Coordinates of C-alpha atoms in Angstrom, one line a residue:
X1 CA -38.2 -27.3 10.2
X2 CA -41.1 -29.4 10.7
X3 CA -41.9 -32.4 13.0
X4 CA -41.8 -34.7 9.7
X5 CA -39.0 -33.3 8.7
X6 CA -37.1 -34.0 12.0
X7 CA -38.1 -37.4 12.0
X8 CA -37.2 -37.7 8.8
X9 CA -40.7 -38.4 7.7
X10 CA -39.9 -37.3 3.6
X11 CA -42.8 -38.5 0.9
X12 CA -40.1 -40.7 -1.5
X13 CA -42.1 -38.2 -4.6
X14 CA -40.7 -35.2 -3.1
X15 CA -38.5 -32.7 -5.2
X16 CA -35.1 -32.5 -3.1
X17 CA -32.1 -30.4 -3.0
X18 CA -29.1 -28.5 -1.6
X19 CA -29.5 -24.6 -1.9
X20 CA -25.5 -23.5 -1.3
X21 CA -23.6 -19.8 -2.0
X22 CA -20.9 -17.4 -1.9
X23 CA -18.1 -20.1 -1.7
X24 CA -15.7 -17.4 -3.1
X25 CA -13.4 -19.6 -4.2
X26 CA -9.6 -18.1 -4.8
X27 CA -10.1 -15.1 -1.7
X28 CA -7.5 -14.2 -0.1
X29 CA -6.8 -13.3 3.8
X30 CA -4.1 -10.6 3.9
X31 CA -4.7 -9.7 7.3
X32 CA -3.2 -13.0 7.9
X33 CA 0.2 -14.8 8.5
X34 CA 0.9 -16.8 4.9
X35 CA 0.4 -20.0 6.5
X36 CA -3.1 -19.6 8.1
X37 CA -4.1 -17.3 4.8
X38 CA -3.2 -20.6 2.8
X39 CA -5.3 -22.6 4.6
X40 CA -8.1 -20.6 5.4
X41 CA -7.8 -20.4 1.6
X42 CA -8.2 -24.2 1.1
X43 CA -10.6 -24.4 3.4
X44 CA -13.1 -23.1 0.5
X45 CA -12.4 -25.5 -1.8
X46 CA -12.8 -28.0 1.4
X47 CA -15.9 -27.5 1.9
X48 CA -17.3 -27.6 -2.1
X49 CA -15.8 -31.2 -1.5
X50 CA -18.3 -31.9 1.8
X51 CA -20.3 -30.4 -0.1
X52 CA -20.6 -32.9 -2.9
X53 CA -20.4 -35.6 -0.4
X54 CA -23.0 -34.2 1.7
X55 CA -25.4 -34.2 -1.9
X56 CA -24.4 -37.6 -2.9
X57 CA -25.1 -39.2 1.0
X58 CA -28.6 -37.6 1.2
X59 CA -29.3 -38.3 -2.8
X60 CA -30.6 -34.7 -3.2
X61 CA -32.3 -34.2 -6.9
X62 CA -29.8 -31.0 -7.7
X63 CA -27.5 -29.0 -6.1
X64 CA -28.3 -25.2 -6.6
X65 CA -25.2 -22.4 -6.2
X66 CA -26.9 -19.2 -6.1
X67 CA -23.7 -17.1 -6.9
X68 CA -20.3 -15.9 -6.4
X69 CA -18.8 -19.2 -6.7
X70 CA -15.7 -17.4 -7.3
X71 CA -14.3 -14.5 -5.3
X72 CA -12.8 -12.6 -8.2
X73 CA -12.7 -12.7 -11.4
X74 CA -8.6 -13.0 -11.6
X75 CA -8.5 -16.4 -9.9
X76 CA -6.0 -18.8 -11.6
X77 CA -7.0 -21.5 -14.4
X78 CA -5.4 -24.0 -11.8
X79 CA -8.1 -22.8 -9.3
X80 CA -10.8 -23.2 -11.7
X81 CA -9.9 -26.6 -12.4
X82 CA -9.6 -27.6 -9.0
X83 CA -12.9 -26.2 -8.4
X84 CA -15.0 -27.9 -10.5
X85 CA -12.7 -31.3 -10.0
X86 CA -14.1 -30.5 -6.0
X87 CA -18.0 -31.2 -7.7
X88 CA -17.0 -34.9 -8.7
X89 CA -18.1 -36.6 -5.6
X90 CA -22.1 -35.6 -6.4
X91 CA -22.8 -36.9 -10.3
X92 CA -26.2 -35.1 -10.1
X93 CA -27.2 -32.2 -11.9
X94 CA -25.7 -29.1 -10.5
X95 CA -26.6 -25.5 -11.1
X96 CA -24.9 -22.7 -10.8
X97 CA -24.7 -18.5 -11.5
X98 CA -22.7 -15.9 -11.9
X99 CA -23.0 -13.1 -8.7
X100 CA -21.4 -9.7 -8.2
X101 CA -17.7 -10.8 -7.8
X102 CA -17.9 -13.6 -10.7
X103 CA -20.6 -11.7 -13.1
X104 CA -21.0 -12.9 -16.1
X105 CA -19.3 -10.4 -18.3
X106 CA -18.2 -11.1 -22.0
X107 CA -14.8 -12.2 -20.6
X108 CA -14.7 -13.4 -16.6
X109 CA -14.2 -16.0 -14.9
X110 CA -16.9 -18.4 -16.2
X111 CA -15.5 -18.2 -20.0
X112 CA -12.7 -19.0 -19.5
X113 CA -14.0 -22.4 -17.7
X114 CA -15.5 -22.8 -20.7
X115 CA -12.5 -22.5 -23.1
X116 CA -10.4 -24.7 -20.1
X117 CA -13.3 -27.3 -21.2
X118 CA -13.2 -28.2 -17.2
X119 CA -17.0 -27.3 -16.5
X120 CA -18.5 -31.2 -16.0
X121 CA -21.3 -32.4 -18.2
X122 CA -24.0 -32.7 -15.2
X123 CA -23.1 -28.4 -14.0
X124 CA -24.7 -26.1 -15.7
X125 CA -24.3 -23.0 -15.9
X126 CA -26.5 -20.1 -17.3
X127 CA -25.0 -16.7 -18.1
X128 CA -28.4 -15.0 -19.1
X129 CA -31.7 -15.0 -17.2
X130 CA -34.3 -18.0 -18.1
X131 CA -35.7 -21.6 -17.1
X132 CA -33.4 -24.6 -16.8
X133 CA -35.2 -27.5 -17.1
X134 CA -34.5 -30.6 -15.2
X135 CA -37.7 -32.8 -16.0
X136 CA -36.1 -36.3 -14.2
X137 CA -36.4 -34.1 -11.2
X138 CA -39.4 -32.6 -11.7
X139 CA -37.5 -29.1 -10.8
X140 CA -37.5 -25.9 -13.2
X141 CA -34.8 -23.4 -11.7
X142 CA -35.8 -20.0 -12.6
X143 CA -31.9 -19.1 -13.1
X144 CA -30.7 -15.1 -12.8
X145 CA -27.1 -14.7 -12.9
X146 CA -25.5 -11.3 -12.2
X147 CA -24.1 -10.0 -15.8
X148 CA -22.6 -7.2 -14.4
X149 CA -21.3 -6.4 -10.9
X150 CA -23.7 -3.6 -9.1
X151 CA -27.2 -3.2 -10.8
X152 CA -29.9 -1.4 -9.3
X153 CA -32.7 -3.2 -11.5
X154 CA -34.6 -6.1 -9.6
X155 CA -33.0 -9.3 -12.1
X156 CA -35.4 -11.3 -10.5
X157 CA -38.4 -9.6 -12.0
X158 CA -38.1 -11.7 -15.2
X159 CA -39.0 -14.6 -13.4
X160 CA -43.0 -13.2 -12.9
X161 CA -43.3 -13.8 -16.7
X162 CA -41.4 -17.0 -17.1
X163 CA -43.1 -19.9 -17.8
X164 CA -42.4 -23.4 -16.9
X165 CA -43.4 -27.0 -17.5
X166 CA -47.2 -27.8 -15.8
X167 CA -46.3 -29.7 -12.6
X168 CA -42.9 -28.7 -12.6
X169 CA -41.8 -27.3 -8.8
X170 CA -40.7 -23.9 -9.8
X171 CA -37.5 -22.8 -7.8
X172 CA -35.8 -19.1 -8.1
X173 CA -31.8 -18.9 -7.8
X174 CA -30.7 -15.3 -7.7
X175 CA -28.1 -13.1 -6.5
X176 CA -29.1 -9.7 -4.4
X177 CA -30.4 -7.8 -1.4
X178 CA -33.6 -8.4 -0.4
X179 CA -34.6 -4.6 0.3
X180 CA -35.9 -4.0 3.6
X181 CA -34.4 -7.2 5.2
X182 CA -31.1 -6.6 5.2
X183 CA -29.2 -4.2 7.7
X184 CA -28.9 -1.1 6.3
X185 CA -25.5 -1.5 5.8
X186 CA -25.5 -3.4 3.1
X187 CA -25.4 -2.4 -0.2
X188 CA -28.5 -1.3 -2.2
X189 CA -27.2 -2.7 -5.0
X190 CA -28.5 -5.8 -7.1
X191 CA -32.2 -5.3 -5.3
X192 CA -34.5 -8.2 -5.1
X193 CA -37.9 -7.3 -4.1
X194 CA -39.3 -8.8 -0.7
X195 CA -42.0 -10.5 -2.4
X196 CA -40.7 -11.8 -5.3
X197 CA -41.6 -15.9 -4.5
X198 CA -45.2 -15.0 -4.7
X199 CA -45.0 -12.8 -7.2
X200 CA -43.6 -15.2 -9.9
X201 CA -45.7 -18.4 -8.2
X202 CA -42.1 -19.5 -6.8
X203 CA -41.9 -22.6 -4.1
X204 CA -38.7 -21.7 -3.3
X205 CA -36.3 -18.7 -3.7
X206 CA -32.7 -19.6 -3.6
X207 CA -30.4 -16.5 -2.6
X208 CA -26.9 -15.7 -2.5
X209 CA -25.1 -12.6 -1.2
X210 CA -25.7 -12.3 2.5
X211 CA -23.3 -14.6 4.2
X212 CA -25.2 -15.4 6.6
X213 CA -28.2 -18.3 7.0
X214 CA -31.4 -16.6 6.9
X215 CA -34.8 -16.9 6.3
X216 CA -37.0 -14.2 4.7
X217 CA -39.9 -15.6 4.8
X218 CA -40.8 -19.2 4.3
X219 CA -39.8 -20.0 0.7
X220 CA -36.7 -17.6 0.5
X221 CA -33.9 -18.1 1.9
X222 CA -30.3 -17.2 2.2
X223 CA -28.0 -19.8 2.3
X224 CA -25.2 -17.8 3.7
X225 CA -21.6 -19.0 2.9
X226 CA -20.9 -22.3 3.9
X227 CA -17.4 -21.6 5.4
X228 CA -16.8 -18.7 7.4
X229 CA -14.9 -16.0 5.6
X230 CA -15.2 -12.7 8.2
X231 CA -16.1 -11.4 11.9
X232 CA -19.4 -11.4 12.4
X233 CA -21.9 -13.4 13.5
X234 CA -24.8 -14.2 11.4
X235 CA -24.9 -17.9 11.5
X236 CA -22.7 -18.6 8.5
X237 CA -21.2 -22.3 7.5
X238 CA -23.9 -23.9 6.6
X239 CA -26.1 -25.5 3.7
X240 CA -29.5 -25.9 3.1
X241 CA -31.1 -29.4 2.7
X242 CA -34.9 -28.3 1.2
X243 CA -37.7 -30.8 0.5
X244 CA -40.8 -29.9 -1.5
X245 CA -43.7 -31.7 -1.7
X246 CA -45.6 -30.8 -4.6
X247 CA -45.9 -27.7 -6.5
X248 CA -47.8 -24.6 -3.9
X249 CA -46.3 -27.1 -1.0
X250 CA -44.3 -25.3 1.4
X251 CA -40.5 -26.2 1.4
X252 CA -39.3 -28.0 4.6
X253 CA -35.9 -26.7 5.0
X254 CA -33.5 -28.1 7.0
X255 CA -29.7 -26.3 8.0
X256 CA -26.8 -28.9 7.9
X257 CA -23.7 -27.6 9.4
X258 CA -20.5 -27.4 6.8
X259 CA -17.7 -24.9 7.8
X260 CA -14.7 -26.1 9.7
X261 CA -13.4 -23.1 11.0
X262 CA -14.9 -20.5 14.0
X263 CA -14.4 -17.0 13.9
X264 CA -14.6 -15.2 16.7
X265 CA -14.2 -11.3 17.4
X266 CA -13.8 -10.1 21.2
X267 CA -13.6 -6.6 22.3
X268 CA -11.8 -7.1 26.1
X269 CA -12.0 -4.0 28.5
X270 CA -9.6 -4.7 31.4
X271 CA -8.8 -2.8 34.4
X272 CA -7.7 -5.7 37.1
X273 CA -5.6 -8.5 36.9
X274 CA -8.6 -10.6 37.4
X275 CA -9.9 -9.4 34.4
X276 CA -6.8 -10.3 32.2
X277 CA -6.8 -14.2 34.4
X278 CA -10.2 -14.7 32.9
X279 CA -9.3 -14.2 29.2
X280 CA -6.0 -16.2 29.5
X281 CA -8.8 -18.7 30.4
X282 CA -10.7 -18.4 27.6
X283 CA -7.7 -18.1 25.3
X284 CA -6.2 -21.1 26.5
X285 CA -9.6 -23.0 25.4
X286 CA -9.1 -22.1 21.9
X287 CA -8.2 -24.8 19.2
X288 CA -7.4 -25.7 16.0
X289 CA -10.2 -24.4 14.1
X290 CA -10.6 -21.2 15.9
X291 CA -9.8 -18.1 14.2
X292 CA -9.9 -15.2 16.5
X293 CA -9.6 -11.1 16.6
X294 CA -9.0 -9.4 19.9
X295 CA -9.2 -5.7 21.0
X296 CA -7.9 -4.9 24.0
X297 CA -9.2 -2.0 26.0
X298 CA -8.4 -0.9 29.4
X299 CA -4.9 -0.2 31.5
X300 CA -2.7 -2.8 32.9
X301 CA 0.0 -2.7 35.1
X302 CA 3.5 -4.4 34.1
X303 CA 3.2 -7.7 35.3
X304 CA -0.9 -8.1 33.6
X305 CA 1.0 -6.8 30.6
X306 CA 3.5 -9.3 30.0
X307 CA 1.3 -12.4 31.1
X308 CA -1.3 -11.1 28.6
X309 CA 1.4 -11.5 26.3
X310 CA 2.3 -14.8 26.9
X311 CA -1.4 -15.6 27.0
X312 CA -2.1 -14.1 23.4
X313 CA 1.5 -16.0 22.5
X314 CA 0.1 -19.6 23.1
X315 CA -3.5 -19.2 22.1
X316 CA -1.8 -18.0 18.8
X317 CA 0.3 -21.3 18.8
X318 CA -2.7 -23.7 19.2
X319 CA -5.4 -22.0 17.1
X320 CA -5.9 -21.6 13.4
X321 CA -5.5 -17.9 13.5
X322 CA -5.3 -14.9 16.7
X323 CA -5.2 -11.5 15.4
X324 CA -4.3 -9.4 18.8
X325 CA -4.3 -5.2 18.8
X326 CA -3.4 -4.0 22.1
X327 CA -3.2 -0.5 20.6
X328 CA -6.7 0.3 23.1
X329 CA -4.8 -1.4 26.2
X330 CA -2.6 1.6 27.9
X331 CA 0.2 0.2 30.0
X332 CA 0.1 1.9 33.7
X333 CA 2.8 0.9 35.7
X334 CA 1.3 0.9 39.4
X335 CA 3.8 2.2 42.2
X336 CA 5.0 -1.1 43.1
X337 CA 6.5 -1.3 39.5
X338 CA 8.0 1.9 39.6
X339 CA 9.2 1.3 43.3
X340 CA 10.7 -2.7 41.8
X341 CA 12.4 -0.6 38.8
X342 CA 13.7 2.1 40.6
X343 CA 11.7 4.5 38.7
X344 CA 9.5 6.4 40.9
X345 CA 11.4 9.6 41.3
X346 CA 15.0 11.0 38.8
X347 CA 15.1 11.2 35.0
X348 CA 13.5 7.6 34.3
X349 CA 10.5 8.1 36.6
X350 CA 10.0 12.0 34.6
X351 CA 10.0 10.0 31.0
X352 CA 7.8 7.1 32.3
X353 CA 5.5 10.2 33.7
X354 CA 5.7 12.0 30.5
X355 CA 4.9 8.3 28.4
X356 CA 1.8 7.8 30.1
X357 CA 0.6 11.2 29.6
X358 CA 1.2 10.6 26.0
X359 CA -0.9 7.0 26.0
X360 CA -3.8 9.2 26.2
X361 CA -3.3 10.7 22.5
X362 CA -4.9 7.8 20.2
X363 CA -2.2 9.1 17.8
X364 CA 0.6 8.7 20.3
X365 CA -1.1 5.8 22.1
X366 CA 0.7 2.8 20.6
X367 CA 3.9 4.0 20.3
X368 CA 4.2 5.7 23.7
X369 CA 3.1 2.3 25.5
X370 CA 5.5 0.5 23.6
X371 CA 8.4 3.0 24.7
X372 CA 7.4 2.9 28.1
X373 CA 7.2 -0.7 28.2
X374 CA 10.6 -1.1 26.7
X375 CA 11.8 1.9 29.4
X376 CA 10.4 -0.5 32.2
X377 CA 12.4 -3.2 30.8
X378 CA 14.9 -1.9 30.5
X379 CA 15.3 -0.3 33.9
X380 CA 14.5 -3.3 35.3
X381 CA 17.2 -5.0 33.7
X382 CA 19.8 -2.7 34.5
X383 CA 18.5 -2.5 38.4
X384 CA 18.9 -6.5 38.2
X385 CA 22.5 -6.2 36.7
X386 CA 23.3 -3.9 39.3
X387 CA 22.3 -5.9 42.3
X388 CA 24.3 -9.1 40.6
X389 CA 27.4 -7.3 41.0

């Protein structure tokens, strides 16, 4: 962003909107307890509310949705309506377009907004490439909505011979992979060639897909999703506030933040109980709107174990969401816990033996620490009843 544009420095004449995508509204988090999949849920249609705020407090020109405003094409009618009810707090125009997961096929999602008569008078919403028009604004979107899910033609190459108003700021809003950007990864489908804002004279390319905030060069960009919806870490949950001068001016783009929740993955290797001490530490810093995966890695002894478990127990209590797998963490009683349970030589101390041997078969892994934890347990137990009597 520029020094002007920091100061907030903005020529009053300059064309002015949000570029937003991939709300995927109606996904669902099955990996998830009901109650945090609900509201991780809601949090989507949350955000399209800040959102609208967010347009109507910094009096953008036009909001621009570059794609898969919906998750799937299956989502309820209730869902639709509540989505485009979330628009009402900006009365500008909005514009938006079909991606891969709501393309706009002969029957999706998007007709039957239409026949539900709930799409509002200021969205608009093309289903086939062309030039939407918004002359108050001084803003031609070069529009290229997704009418079928995987394609491996370049949509965007129609905009090279479209032709818009003289003056007009031209801005493309599109749906793809930029090829050669992207990790290699992602899929190869729905290409959009690297160059395509100077090939069809565009001053800004408005992309959808990637979930992540990223620039490809200075007049496309990816909005990324503007609340977090997976593990990884390429700067998601946010918007794009862009200004452009004048046609052939470059676009000063700023990122405003959006997304409420945090999602975090950690991959944990422990070997000492100091090790397990300093992520009950971080754990216990986790709040409300942290949604978390751990893998645990590593051996522990008994005691480690079970405070590790209490750990994991509260940070689930006070976060949004902590998804734990301690299938990688091997339980190793030391000799003081076999001496405590009475377990280092007879029968019990052959099975624990045998146990651990088996924790080092990924097959047998999880369920031969659970048995020897419950073994440990249980020996313990009995070795406590016994010295009670």
């Amino acid at each position: 962003m520029s020094l002007a544009a920091g100061l907030g420095l903005y020529n009053p004449g300059m064309t002015h909107f949000l570029h937003t995508a991939d709300w995927q509204i109606g996904r669902q988090y099955g990996q998830f307890d009901t109650d945090d999949a609900a509201l991780l849920a809601e949090a989507r249609i949350d955000v399209v509310t800040r959102i609208a705020a967010l347009a109507a407090e910094r009096q953008v020109d036009a909001v621009l949705v570059a794609g898969d405003v919906f998750d799937t094409q299956a989502v309820s009618d209730r869902t639709i309506r509540r989505l485009f009810a979330a628009l009402a707090g900006y009365t500008g125009p909005w514009v938006m377009i079909a991606g891969n997961h709501d393309a706009a096929l002969a029957d999706s999602v998007w007709s039957r907004a239409a026949q539900l008569g709930c799409i509002p008078p200021n969205v608009q919403v093309p289903l086939r490439a062309g030039v939407v028009d918004l002359a108050p604004q001084n803003l031609a979107v070069l529009a290229a909505p997704l009418t079928q899910r995987h394609t491996y033609d370049d949509v965007t190459q129609a905009f090279d011979a479209m032709e818009s108003q003289a003056g007009r700021v031209r801005v493309g809003l599109a749906h793809g992979s930029v090829a050669g950007r992207l990790p290699d990864t992602i899929d190869a489908t729905n290409p959009i060639a690297p160059d395509r804002a100077a090939r069809a004279r565009l001053d800004y390319l408005a992309l959808g897909d990637w979930h992540g905030c990223l620039s490809i060069d200075e007049r496309t960009w990816y909005a990324g999703t503007p609340e977090q919806d997976r593990f990884r870490g390429n700067e998601p949950g946010y918007a794009l506030d862009v200004r452009i001068a004048a046609p052939g001016a470059a676009p000063q783009v700023e990122r405003v933040a959006t997304g409420r929740y945090r999602w975090s993955a950690w991959t944990e290797t422990l070997s000492l109980p100091t090790d397990a001490q300093a992520l009950a530490e971080r754990l216990a810093a986790l709040r409300a709107d942290d949604v978390l995966r751990l893998e645990l890695q590593g051996h522990v002894n008994v005691p480690t174990w079970e405070a590790l478990q209490r750990a994991v127990a509260q940070a689930a209590a006070q976060a949004r969401a902590v998804l734990a797998d301690f299938s990688g963490l091997l339980l190793e009683p030391d000799e003081a816990d076999l001496a405590q349970l009475g377990a280092a030589s007879g029968y019990v101390g052959e099975v624990a033996a045998q146990l651990r041997a088996m924790q080092a078969d990924p097959d047998q892994a999880a369920v031969a620490g659970e048995a020897l934890r419950l073994l440990l347990r249980f020996q313990r137990e009995g070795t406590a009843a016994g010295g009670a009597q």
